[in-house]
JSON list of C-alpha atoms in Angstrom, two decimals:
[
{"chain": "O", "resi": 189, "resn": "MET", "atom": "CA", "xyz": [-11.58, 20.18, -9.62]},
{"chain": "O", "resi": 190, "resn": "ASN", "atom": "CA", "xyz": [-15.12, 20.87, -8.56]},
{"chain": "O", "resi": 191, "resn": "CYS", "atom": "CA", "xyz": [-15.38, 20.99, -4.70]},
{"chain": "O", "resi": 192, "resn": "GLU", "atom": "CA", "xyz": [-18.09, 21.49, -2.15]},
{"chain": "O", "resi": 193, "resn": "PHE", "atom": "CA", "xyz": [-18.38, 21.95, 1.63]},
{"chain": "O", "resi": 194, "resn": "MET", "atom": "CA", "xyz": [-19.23, 18.96, 3.72]},
{"chain": "O", "resi": 195, "resn": "ILE", "atom": "CA", "xyz": [-22.35, 18.74, 5.88]},
{"chain": "O", "resi": 196, "resn": "ALA", "atom": "CA", "xyz": [-23.41, 15.96, 8.21]},
{"chain": "O", "resi": 197, "resn": "SER", "atom": "CA", "xyz": [-25.18, 14.00, 5.45]},
{"chain": "O", "resi": 198, "resn": "THR", "atom": "CA", "xyz": [-22.57, 14.44, 2.81]},
{"chain": "O", "resi": 199, "resn": "PRO", "atom": "CA", "xyz": [-21.40, 11.01, 1.51]},
{"chain": "O", "resi": 200, "resn": "LEU", "atom": "CA", "xyz": [-17.65, 10.56, 1.30]},
{"chain": "O", "resi": 201, "resn": "PRO", "atom": "CA", "xyz": [-16.10, 10.14, -2.16]},
{"chain": "O", "resi": 202, "resn": "PRO", "atom": "CA", "xyz": [-14.09, 6.92, -2.71]},
{"chain": "O", "resi": 203, "resn": "CYS", "atom": "CA", "xyz": [-11.25, 6.87, -0.20]},
{"chain": "O", "resi": 204, "resn": "MET", "atom": "CA", "xyz": [-8.12, 4.78, 0.42]},
{"chain": "O", "resi": 205, "resn": "PRO", "atom": "CA", "xyz": [-7.52, 3.36, 3.93]},
{"chain": "O", "resi": 206, "resn": "LEU", "atom": "CA", "xyz": [-4.42, 4.40, 5.92]},
{"chain": "O", "resi": 207, "resn": "PRO", "atom": "CA", "xyz": [-3.86, 2.97, 9.40]},
{"chain": "O", "resi": 208, "resn": "LYS", "atom": "CA", "xyz": [-3.04, 5.76, 11.88]},
{"chain": "O", "resi": 209, "resn": "ALA", "atom": "CA", "xyz": [0.08, 3.90, 12.95]},
{"chain": "O", "resi": 210, "resn": "MET", "atom": "CA", "xyz": [1.60, 4.60, 9.40]},
{"chain": "O", "resi": 211, "resn": "LEU", "atom": "CA", "xyz": [1.66, 8.28, 10.27]},
{"chain": "O", "resi": 212, "resn": "ARG", "atom": "CA", "xyz": [4.42, 7.63, 12.85]},
{"chain": "O", "resi": 213, "resn": "LEU", "atom": "CA", "xyz": [6.59, 5.45, 10.70]},
{"chain": "O", "resi": 214, "resn": "PRO", "atom": "CA", "xyz": [9.82, 6.90, 9.57]},
{"chain": "O", "resi": 215, "resn": "VAL", "atom": "CA", "xyz": [9.11, 6.45, 5.88]},
{"chain": "O", "resi": 216, "resn": "SER", "atom": "CA", "xyz": [8.53, 8.93, 3.13]},
{"chain": "O", "resi": 217, "resn": "ASN", "atom": "CA", "xyz": [5.11, 10.40, 2.35]},
{"chain": "O", "resi": 218, "resn": "THR", "atom": "CA", "xyz": [5.24, 8.68, -1.03]},
{"chain": "O", "resi": 219, "resn": "ALA", "atom": "CA", "xyz": [5.69, 5.34, 0.84]},
{"chain": "O", "resi": 220, "resn": "LYS", "atom": "CA", "xyz": [2.68, 6.17, 3.11]},
{"chain": "O", "resi": 221, "resn": "VAL", "atom": "CA", "xyz": [0.48, 6.92, 0.09]},
{"chain": "O", "resi": 222, "resn": "MET", "atom": "CA", "xyz": [1.79, 3.81, -1.67]},
{"chain": "O", "resi": 223, "resn": "TYR", "atom": "CA", "xyz": [0.85, 1.71, 1.40]},
{"chain": "O", "resi": 224, "resn": "ALA", "atom": "CA", "xyz": [-2.72, 3.07, 1.33]},
{"chain": "O", "resi": 225, "resn": "ARG", "atom": "CA", "xyz": [-2.94, 2.29, -2.47]},
{"chain": "O", "resi": 226, "resn": "LEU", "atom": "CA", "xyz": [-1.55, -1.23, -1.89]},
{"chain": "O", "resi": 227, "resn": "LEU", "atom": "CA", "xyz": [-3.95, -1.79, 0.85]},
{"chain": "O", "resi": 228, "resn": "GLU", "atom": "CA", "xyz": [-6.81, -0.72, -1.33]},
{"chain": "O", "resi": 229, "resn": "GLU", "atom": "CA", "xyz": [-5.56, -2.99, -4.07]},
{"chain": "O", "resi": 230, "resn": "ILE", "atom": "CA", "xyz": [-5.38, -6.06, -1.75]},
{"chain": "O", "resi": 231, "resn": "LEU", "atom": "CA", "xyz": [-8.92, -5.40, -0.48]},
{"chain": "O", "resi": 232, "resn": "THR", "atom": "CA", "xyz": [-10.31, -5.25, -4.03]},
{"chain": "O", "resi": 233, "resn": "ARG", "atom": "CA", "xyz": [-8.12, -7.66, -6.02]},
{"chain": "O", "resi": 234, "resn": "GLY", "atom": "CA", "xyz": [-6.27, -9.78, -3.47]},
{"chain": "O", "resi": 235, "resn": "THR", "atom": "CA", "xyz": [-5.55, -13.33, -4.21]},
{"chain": "O", "resi": 236, "resn": "GLU", "atom": "CA", "xyz": [-5.32, -16.06, -1.51]},
{"chain": "O", "resi": 237, "resn": "ASP", "atom": "CA", "xyz": [-2.19, -18.17, -1.25]},
{"chain": "O", "resi": 238, "resn": "SER", "atom": "CA", "xyz": [-2.15, -21.84, -0.10]},
{"chain": "O", "resi": 239, "resn": "ASN", "atom": "CA", "xyz": [-2.38, -20.60, 3.54]},
{"chain": "O", "resi": 240, "resn": "GLY", "atom": "CA", "xyz": [-5.34, -18.37, 2.97]},
{"chain": "O", "resi": 241, "resn": "ILE", "atom": "CA", "xyz": [-3.20, -15.17, 3.23]},
{"chain": "O", "resi": 242, "resn": "LEU", "atom": "CA", "xyz": [-3.98, -12.34, 0.68]},
{"chain": "O", "resi": 243, "resn": "PHE", "atom": "CA", "xyz": [-1.36, -11.06, -1.68]},
{"chain": "O", "resi": 244, "resn": "ILE", "atom": "CA", "xyz": [-1.26, -8.93, -4.79]},
{"chain": "O", "resi": 245, "resn": "ARG", "atom": "CA", "xyz": [0.70, -8.81, -8.01]},
{"chain": "O", "resi": 246, "resn": "PHE", "atom": "CA", "xyz": [1.20, -5.13, -8.68]},
{"chain": "O", "resi": 247, "resn": "PRO", "atom": "CA", "xyz": [4.04, -4.45, -11.28]},
{"chain": "O", "resi": 248, "resn": "VAL", "atom": "CA", "xyz": [6.14, -1.42, -10.47]},
{"chain": "O", "resi": 249, "resn": "MET", "atom": "CA", "xyz": [5.10, 0.29, -13.77]},
{"chain": "O", "resi": 250, "resn": "GLU", "atom": "CA", "xyz": [1.48, -0.03, -12.77]},
{"chain": "O", "resi": 251, "resn": "ILE", "atom": "CA", "xyz": [2.21, 1.31, -9.23]},
{"chain": "O", "resi": 252, "resn": "ALA", "atom": "CA", "xyz": [4.14, 4.23, -10.78]},
{"chain": "O", "resi": 253, "resn": "ALA", "atom": "CA", "xyz": [1.17, 5.07, -13.11]},
{"chain": "O", "resi": 254, "resn": "ALA", "atom": "CA", "xyz": [-1.37, 4.74, -10.24]},
{"chain": "O", "resi": 255, "resn": "LEU", "atom": "CA", "xyz": [0.69, 7.11, -7.97]},
{"chain": "O", "resi": 256, "resn": "SER", "atom": "CA", "xyz": [1.99, 9.41, -10.76]},
{"chain": "O", "resi": 257, "resn": "ARG", "atom": "CA", "xyz": [5.56, 8.77, -9.69]},
{"chain": "O", "resi": 258, "resn": "SER", "atom": "CA", "xyz": [8.56, 7.46, -11.53]},
{"chain": "O", "resi": 259, "resn": "PRO", "atom": "CA", "xyz": [9.33, 3.78, -11.34]},
{"chain": "O", "resi": 260, "resn": "GLN", "atom": "CA", "xyz": [12.53, 4.50, -9.48]},
{"chain": "O", "resi": 261, "resn": "THR", "atom": "CA", "xyz": [10.64, 6.46, -6.79]},
{"chain": "O", "resi": 262, "resn": "CYS", "atom": "CA", "xyz": [8.18, 3.58, -6.53]},
{"chain": "O", "resi": 263, "resn": "LYS", "atom": "CA", "xyz": [10.98, 1.02, -6.05]},
{"chain": "O", "resi": 264, "resn": "ARG", "atom": "CA", "xyz": [12.50, 3.18, -3.42]},
{"chain": "O", "resi": 265, "resn": "SER", "atom": "CA", "xyz": [9.17, 3.47, -1.60]},
{"chain": "O", "resi": 266, "resn": "LEU", "atom": "CA", "xyz": [8.65, -0.32, -1.87]},
{"chain": "O", "resi": 267, "resn": "ASN", "atom": "CA", "xyz": [12.06, -0.86, -0.30]},
{"chain": "O", "resi": 268, "resn": "GLU", "atom": "CA", "xyz": [11.16, 1.60, 2.49]},
{"chain": "O", "resi": 269, "resn": "LEU", "atom": "CA", "xyz": [7.89, -0.21, 3.24]},
{"chain": "O", "resi": 270, "resn": "GLU", "atom": "CA", "xyz": [9.66, -3.65, 3.24]},
{"chain": "O", "resi": 271, "resn": "GLN", "atom": "CA", "xyz": [12.45, -2.35, 5.56]},
{"chain": "O", "resi": 272, "resn": "ALA", "atom": "CA", "xyz": [9.77, -0.84, 7.88]},
{"chain": "O", "resi": 273, "resn": "GLY", "atom": "CA", "xyz": [8.07, -4.27, 8.01]},
{"chain": "O", "resi": 274, "resn": "MET", "atom": "CA", "xyz": [4.93, -3.08, 6.39]},
{"chain": "O", "resi": 275, "resn": "ILE", "atom": "CA", "xyz": [5.07, -5.31, 3.25]},
{"chain": "O", "resi": 276, "resn": "MET", "atom": "CA", "xyz": [6.68, -8.45, 2.37]},
{"chain": "O", "resi": 277, "resn": "ARG", "atom": "CA", "xyz": [7.65, -9.20, -1.25]},
{"chain": "O", "resi": 278, "resn": "VAL", "atom": "CA", "xyz": [8.12, -12.78, -2.41]},
{"chain": "O", "resi": 279, "resn": "ARG", "atom": "CA", "xyz": [10.01, -12.89, -5.63]},
{"chain": "O", "resi": 280, "resn": "GLN", "atom": "CA", "xyz": [8.79, -15.30, -8.27]},
{"chain": "O", "resi": 281, "resn": "GLY", "atom": "CA", "xyz": [10.64, -16.54, -11.26]},
{"chain": "O", "resi": 282, "resn": "ILE", "atom": "CA", "xyz": [12.74, -14.36, -13.62]},
{"chain": "O", "resi": 283, "resn": "GLY", "atom": "CA", "xyz": [10.51, -11.81, -15.41]},
{"chain": "O", "resi": 284, "resn": "GLU", "atom": "CA", "xyz": [7.61, -12.69, -12.97]},
{"chain": "O", "resi": 285, "resn": "VAL", "atom": "CA", "xyz": [5.89, -10.09, -10.80]},
{"chain": "O", "resi": 286, "resn": "SER", "atom": "CA", "xyz": [6.58, -10.45, -7.12]},
{"chain": "O", "resi": 287, "resn": "HIS", "atom": "CA", "xyz": [3.77, -11.35, -4.66]},
{"chain": "O", "resi": 288, "resn": "ILE", "atom": "CA", "xyz": [3.20, -8.45, -2.31]},
{"chain": "O", "resi": 289, "resn": "TYR", "atom": "CA", "xyz": [1.87, -9.29, 1.13]},
{"chain": "O", "resi": 290, "resn": "ILE", "atom": "CA", "xyz": [0.54, -6.28, 3.09]},
{"chain": "O", "resi": 291, "resn": "LEU", "atom": "CA", "xyz": [1.23, -6.35, 6.79]},
{"chain": "O", "resi": 292, "resn": "LEU", "atom": "CA", "xyz": [-1.04, -4.58, 9.24]},
{"chain": "O", "resi": 293, "resn": "PRO", "atom": "CA", "xyz": [0.37, -2.57, 12.14]},
{"chain": "O", "resi": 294, "resn": "LYS", "atom": "CA", "xyz": [-0.73, -3.67, 15.60]},
{"chain": "O", "resi": 295, "resn": "GLU", "atom": "CA", "xyz": [-2.54, -1.06, 17.69]},
{"chain": "O", "resi": 296, "resn": "ASP", "atom": "CA", "xyz": [0.18, -0.93, 20.30]},
{"chain": "O", "resi": 297, "resn": "ALA", "atom": "CA", "xyz": [2.83, -0.29, 17.58]},
{"chain": "O", "resi": 298, "resn": "ALA", "atom": "CA", "xyz": [1.37, 3.17, 17.16]},
{"chain": "O", "resi": 299, "resn": "HIS", "atom": "CA", "xyz": [2.41, 4.11, 20.70]},
{"chain": "O", "resi": 300, "resn": "GLU", "atom": "CA", "xyz": [6.10, 3.02, 20.43]}
]
């Protein structure tokens, strides 16, 4: 990888957003990186539901490829994020990809 030092005028390379509150959550680092990737995905390819709320369809195999992790690790991380209240998955029909809603932490949640 070719790297260089940053100066004040250096433009940042493409980055993924990660709310600071995520750093305090008791979830794995893989789940935190996954959350950032899901957030990026919803910002670029999110679809509105009938209530105007954004969701994504992101199959586990695609998530695994995007994060260079096994599908089992990704399923575990999705479960962690769901149990932590950071995502909500709405199952669709048999063989259909779930809708994933990304929930944003409130500012005061970071201080709990």
